Amino acid sequence: MITRELAAFVEFARNVAPDFGPATARAAFLVAPDGFRLAEQSAADNRYMATAVDFDAVHAARQHHELQRALSQVLPTVCFAGDAETPDAVFPNNVFATAAGRYVVGRMRHPVRQREAERVDIRGFLGGVLDYAEIDLSTQQHACELTGSLVIDRARGLGFCGLSERCDEEGARLMHEAFGLRATLLFDLAPGEYHTNVVLAVLAGRAALVSPGGFADPRVPQAIADLYAPHGIMLSPGEHAAFAGNAIALSDDVVWMSARAAGALAPGTREAIAAAGFQVRAVELDGIEAGGGSLRCCVAEIF
């Protein structure tokens, strides 16, 4: 099922067992912020990006290394070299994603990011070292920026796809098929939002962080929160702006987010996350966040 019909999706999703696959990844990879700078094409539709003077490549590299070190305590975390010709490559989850036995290459909206899909080293690692089959969506014309646009409940095989300039309906359909999902809900993001994973995080299949201001139709975030009740956690505008929705669970008991995001959490939000069985771990990433994304955007999961 892939649909815009909210009621139909919810009726289906409520009865889906968490037996689709592992709820969290078995490994992850990052791409170093080598040559990290403002990508003007990306800035055209990413309101979270800072101005050029706010980019500090040395500071970003130091924080990115600490991110890899921290995540490596939880699961194997590989880091590929960056490239000055692809300044947004620090956010590889938009370009490369995996499912059982296969990897998907996305179609990026902007040419500066389309270059990332040509990385022979990452393709060689996923296809050669891991021996995953390739599903290459990068050469077709419909934008589909993978797990930036499509938030996936891996335990249930459910997708939540926000449509924007970064993903159209056909791109969503292609991703739905590539990941082999049971059901995907399509909805419009609010004006000014570019990726779903900035406004929604599904945590190990049993909880959700939801920023209602990021959705064009207020019924959608409420329905998603209800679907994960009692652990559907609504974020305030301040938490949303601080990237609290750009979080990820890489194990059953920890949710990762940037220090800025963690610092913005209200006491009630922290309590709700704890009640869902998670502790919050945070990494300083203000240098990376200048690029318009945060911790989750840096992590390409390997399932």
Coordinates of C-alpha atoms in Angstrom, one line a residue:
M1 CA 0.0 0.0 0.0
I2 CA 1.2 3.5 -0.9
T3 CA -1.4 6.2 -0.2
R4 CA -2.3 9.7 0.7
E5 CA -5.4 8.4 2.5
L6 CA -4.6 8.9 6.2
A7 CA -7.5 6.8 7.5
A8 CA -6.7 3.8 5.3
F9 CA -3.0 3.9 6.2
V10 CA -3.7 4.1 9.9
E11 CA -6.2 1.2 9.8
F12 CA -3.6 -0.9 8.0
A13 CA -0.7 0.2 10.2
R14 CA -2.4 -0.5 13.5
N15 CA -2.6 -4.2 12.6
V16 CA 0.9 -4.7 11.3
A17 CA 3.2 -6.9 13.5
P18 CA 6.8 -5.8 14.2
D19 CA 8.2 -8.7 12.3
F20 CA 9.3 -7.0 9.1
G21 CA 13.0 -6.9 10.1
P22 CA 15.4 -5.7 12.7
A23 CA 14.3 -2.4 14.3
T24 CA 17.8 -0.9 14.3
A25 CA 20.8 -1.1 12.0
R26 CA 23.7 -3.6 12.4
A27 CA 26.3 -1.0 11.2
A28 CA 26.5 2.5 9.9
F29 CA 28.7 4.7 7.7
L30 CA 29.6 8.3 7.6
V31 CA 31.3 10.6 5.1
A32 CA 33.9 13.1 6.5
P33 CA 33.3 16.8 6.0
D34 CA 36.4 17.3 3.9
G35 CA 36.0 20.5 2.0
F36 CA 32.9 21.4 4.0
R37 CA 31.4 24.7 2.8
L38 CA 28.2 26.3 1.8
A39 CA 26.5 24.6 -1.2
E40 CA 24.5 27.4 -2.7
Q41 CA 22.3 25.0 -4.7
S42 CA 21.2 23.2 -1.5
A43 CA 20.7 26.5 0.3
A44 CA 18.0 27.4 -2.2
D45 CA 15.5 25.1 -0.5
N46 CA 17.0 24.4 2.9
R47 CA 16.2 27.1 5.4
Y48 CA 18.3 25.5 8.1
M49 CA 21.6 26.2 6.3
A50 CA 23.8 28.9 7.8
T51 CA 25.6 31.6 5.8
A52 CA 29.0 31.0 4.2
V53 CA 30.9 32.8 7.0
D54 CA 29.4 30.3 9.6
F55 CA 31.1 27.3 8.0
D56 CA 34.3 26.2 9.7
A57 CA 35.7 23.0 8.1
V58 CA 38.2 22.3 10.8
H59 CA 35.6 22.6 13.6
A60 CA 33.2 20.5 11.6
A61 CA 35.8 17.8 11.1
R62 CA 36.7 17.6 14.7
Q63 CA 33.1 17.2 15.8
H64 CA 32.4 14.7 13.0
H65 CA 35.3 12.6 14.3
E66 CA 33.8 12.6 17.8
L67 CA 30.5 11.5 16.3
Q68 CA 32.1 8.5 14.7
R69 CA 33.9 7.7 18.0
A70 CA 30.7 7.9 19.9
L71 CA 28.6 5.8 17.5
S72 CA 31.3 3.2 17.3
Q73 CA 30.6 2.4 21.0
V74 CA 27.2 1.1 19.9
L75 CA 27.7 -0.4 16.5
P76 CA 30.5 -0.7 13.8
T77 CA 30.8 2.7 12.2
V78 CA 32.8 3.3 9.0
C79 CA 33.8 6.7 7.7
F80 CA 34.6 7.4 4.1
A81 CA 36.7 10.4 2.9
G82 CA 34.9 13.5 1.8
D83 CA 35.4 15.5 -1.4
A84 CA 35.6 19.2 -1.8
E85 CA 33.5 18.8 -5.0
T86 CA 30.6 17.4 -2.9
P87 CA 30.3 19.7 0.1
D88 CA 27.0 18.1 1.2
A89 CA 28.4 14.6 1.2
V90 CA 28.5 14.7 5.0
F91 CA 24.8 13.8 4.8
P92 CA 25.1 10.5 3.0
N93 CA 21.7 9.0 4.2
N94 CA 20.0 11.0 1.4
V95 CA 22.0 9.3 -1.3
F96 CA 22.7 5.7 0.0
A97 CA 20.5 3.5 2.0
T98 CA 20.1 -0.2 2.6
A99 CA 17.6 -3.0 3.3
A100 CA 18.2 -6.7 3.7
G101 CA 20.6 -7.8 1.0
R102 CA 20.4 -4.7 -1.1
Y103 CA 21.4 -1.1 -1.3
V104 CA 19.6 1.8 -2.8
V105 CA 21.1 4.9 -4.5
G106 CA 18.8 7.9 -4.5
R107 CA 18.1 10.7 -7.0
M108 CA 19.1 14.0 -5.6
R109 CA 17.4 17.2 -6.6
H110 CA 20.5 19.4 -7.0
P111 CA 23.4 18.6 -9.4
V112 CA 26.0 19.3 -6.6
R113 CA 24.5 16.4 -4.7
Q114 CA 23.9 14.2 -7.7
R115 CA 27.7 13.8 -7.9
E116 CA 27.6 11.9 -4.6
A117 CA 25.7 9.1 -6.2
E118 CA 28.7 8.4 -8.4
R119 CA 31.0 7.4 -5.5
V120 CA 32.7 4.2 -6.6
D121 CA 34.2 3.6 -3.2
I122 CA 30.8 3.6 -1.4
R123 CA 29.2 1.6 -4.2
G124 CA 32.1 -0.8 -4.0
F125 CA 31.8 -1.2 -0.3
L126 CA 28.1 -1.9 -0.4
G127 CA 28.0 -4.0 -3.5
G128 CA 31.4 -5.6 -3.4
V129 CA 32.4 -6.0 0.2
L130 CA 28.9 -6.5 1.6
D131 CA 27.7 -8.2 -1.6
Y132 CA 24.4 -6.3 -1.6
A133 CA 22.4 -6.1 -4.8
E134 CA 22.1 -2.6 -6.2
I135 CA 18.9 -0.7 -6.9
D136 CA 20.0 2.5 -8.6
L137 CA 17.4 5.3 -8.7
S138 CA 19.9 8.0 -9.4
T139 CA 19.5 8.0 -13.2
Q140 CA 15.8 8.5 -13.4
Q141 CA 14.2 11.9 -13.3
H142 CA 12.2 11.9 -10.1
A143 CA 13.7 13.3 -6.9
C144 CA 13.8 10.7 -4.1
E145 CA 16.3 11.7 -1.4
L146 CA 16.0 8.4 0.5
T147 CA 15.9 8.4 4.3
G148 CA 15.9 12.2 4.3
S149 CA 12.5 12.2 2.6
L150 CA 11.3 8.8 3.7
V151 CA 11.3 7.9 7.4
I152 CA 11.0 4.1 7.8
D153 CA 9.7 2.0 10.7
R154 CA 12.0 -1.0 10.0
A155 CA 10.3 -3.2 12.5
R156 CA 6.9 -3.0 10.8
G157 CA 7.9 -2.1 7.2
L158 CA 6.1 1.2 7.3
G159 CA 7.2 4.4 5.5
F160 CA 6.3 8.0 6.1
C161 CA 7.2 10.1 3.1
G162 CA 7.0 13.9 3.1
L163 CA 6.7 15.4 -0.3
S164 CA 8.7 18.6 -1.2
E165 CA 11.1 19.7 -3.9
R166 CA 13.3 16.8 -2.7
C167 CA 10.8 14.0 -3.3
D168 CA 7.8 13.8 -5.6
E169 CA 5.1 11.2 -5.7
E170 CA 6.8 9.1 -8.3
G171 CA 10.0 9.2 -6.4
A172 CA 8.1 8.1 -3.3
R173 CA 6.7 5.1 -5.2
L174 CA 10.1 4.1 -6.4
M175 CA 11.5 4.2 -2.9
H176 CA 8.5 2.3 -1.5
E177 CA 9.2 -0.5 -4.0
A178 CA 13.0 -0.4 -3.5
F179 CA 12.7 -0.9 0.2
G180 CA 9.9 -3.4 -0.2
L181 CA 7.7 -1.7 2.3
R182 CA 4.3 -2.9 3.4
A183 CA 2.8 0.5 3.5
T184 CA 3.9 4.1 2.9
L185 CA 2.0 7.2 3.8
L186 CA 2.4 10.2 1.5
F187 CA 1.8 13.7 2.8
D188 CA 3.0 17.3 2.1
L189 CA 5.6 18.9 4.3
A190 CA 4.9 22.4 5.5
P191 CA 6.2 25.3 3.3
G192 CA 9.9 25.7 4.0
E193 CA 10.6 22.1 5.1
Y194 CA 12.8 20.1 2.9
H195 CA 13.1 16.6 4.5
T196 CA 10.9 14.5 6.6
N197 CA 13.7 13.3 8.9
V198 CA 14.0 16.9 10.3
V199 CA 10.4 16.7 11.6
L200 CA 9.9 13.0 12.3
A201 CA 12.0 10.2 13.9
V202 CA 10.7 6.7 14.4
L203 CA 12.8 5.1 17.2
A204 CA 13.4 1.4 17.1
G205 CA 9.8 0.8 15.9
R206 CA 8.2 1.7 19.3
A207 CA 8.3 5.5 19.6
A208 CA 8.2 8.6 17.5
L209 CA 9.4 12.1 17.8
V210 CA 7.0 14.4 15.8
S211 CA 7.3 18.1 15.0
P212 CA 3.8 19.1 14.1
G213 CA 4.8 22.4 12.6
G214 CA 6.7 20.5 9.9
F215 CA 3.5 19.1 8.3
A216 CA 1.1 20.9 6.0
D217 CA -1.9 19.0 7.3
P218 CA -2.1 18.9 11.1
R219 CA -4.0 15.6 11.1
V220 CA -0.9 13.8 9.8
P221 CA 1.4 14.4 12.8
Q222 CA -1.4 13.7 15.2
A223 CA -2.2 10.4 13.5
I224 CA 1.5 9.4 13.6
A225 CA 1.8 10.2 17.2
D226 CA -1.4 8.3 18.0
L227 CA 0.0 5.3 16.0
Y228 CA 3.0 5.1 18.4
A229 CA 1.0 5.9 21.5
P230 CA 1.8 6.0 24.4
H231 CA 5.2 6.9 23.0
G232 CA 4.2 9.3 20.2
I233 CA 6.1 12.4 21.4
M234 CA 5.1 15.8 20.1
L235 CA 8.0 18.3 19.9
S236 CA 7.6 22.1 20.5
P237 CA 8.6 24.7 17.9
G238 CA 11.8 25.3 19.8
E239 CA 12.7 21.6 19.9
H240 CA 11.9 21.4 16.2
A241 CA 14.1 24.4 15.4
A242 CA 17.0 22.8 17.4
F243 CA 16.9 19.6 15.3
A244 CA 15.4 17.4 18.1
G245 CA 13.4 15.6 15.4
N246 CA 16.6 14.7 13.5
A247 CA 17.4 11.9 15.9
I248 CA 18.1 8.2 15.5
A249 CA 18.0 5.0 17.5
L250 CA 20.9 2.7 16.6
S251 CA 20.1 0.3 19.4
D252 CA 17.0 -0.6 21.5
D253 CA 17.9 1.7 24.4
V254 CA 19.6 4.9 23.2
V255 CA 18.4 7.8 21.0
W256 CA 21.1 9.9 19.5
M257 CA 20.8 13.6 18.8
S258 CA 23.0 16.7 18.7
A259 CA 23.9 18.6 21.8
R260 CA 21.9 21.5 20.6
A261 CA 18.9 19.3 20.2
A262 CA 19.3 17.7 23.5
G263 CA 19.8 21.0 25.2
A264 CA 16.4 22.2 23.8
L265 CA 14.4 19.3 25.1
A266 CA 11.8 20.3 27.6
P267 CA 11.6 18.2 30.9
G268 CA 8.4 16.6 29.7
T269 CA 10.0 15.5 26.4
R270 CA 12.9 14.0 28.3
E271 CA 10.5 12.1 30.6
A272 CA 8.5 10.8 27.6
I273 CA 11.7 9.6 25.9
A274 CA 12.7 7.9 29.1
A275 CA 9.3 6.3 29.5
A276 CA 9.7 4.8 26.0
G277 CA 12.8 3.1 27.3
F278 CA 15.5 5.3 25.8
Q279 CA 18.3 7.3 27.2
V280 CA 19.5 10.4 25.3
R281 CA 23.1 10.6 24.1
A282 CA 24.3 13.8 22.5
V283 CA 27.2 14.9 20.4
E284 CA 28.3 18.5 19.8
L285 CA 27.5 19.1 16.1
D286 CA 27.0 22.9 15.7
G287 CA 29.7 22.9 13.1
I288 CA 27.9 20.3 11.0
E289 CA 24.5 21.8 11.6
A290 CA 25.7 24.9 9.6
G291 CA 25.1 22.6 6.6
G292 CA 21.4 22.4 7.3
G293 CA 21.2 19.0 8.8
S294 CA 22.1 17.3 12.1
L295 CA 23.0 14.0 13.6
R296 CA 20.6 11.7 11.9
C297 CA 21.4 13.2 8.5
C298 CA 25.0 12.2 9.0
V299 CA 24.2 8.5 9.5
A300 CA 23.7 6.0 6.7
E301 CA 22.4 2.8 8.2
I302 CA 23.4 -0.7 7.2
F303 CA 20.7 -3.3 7.6

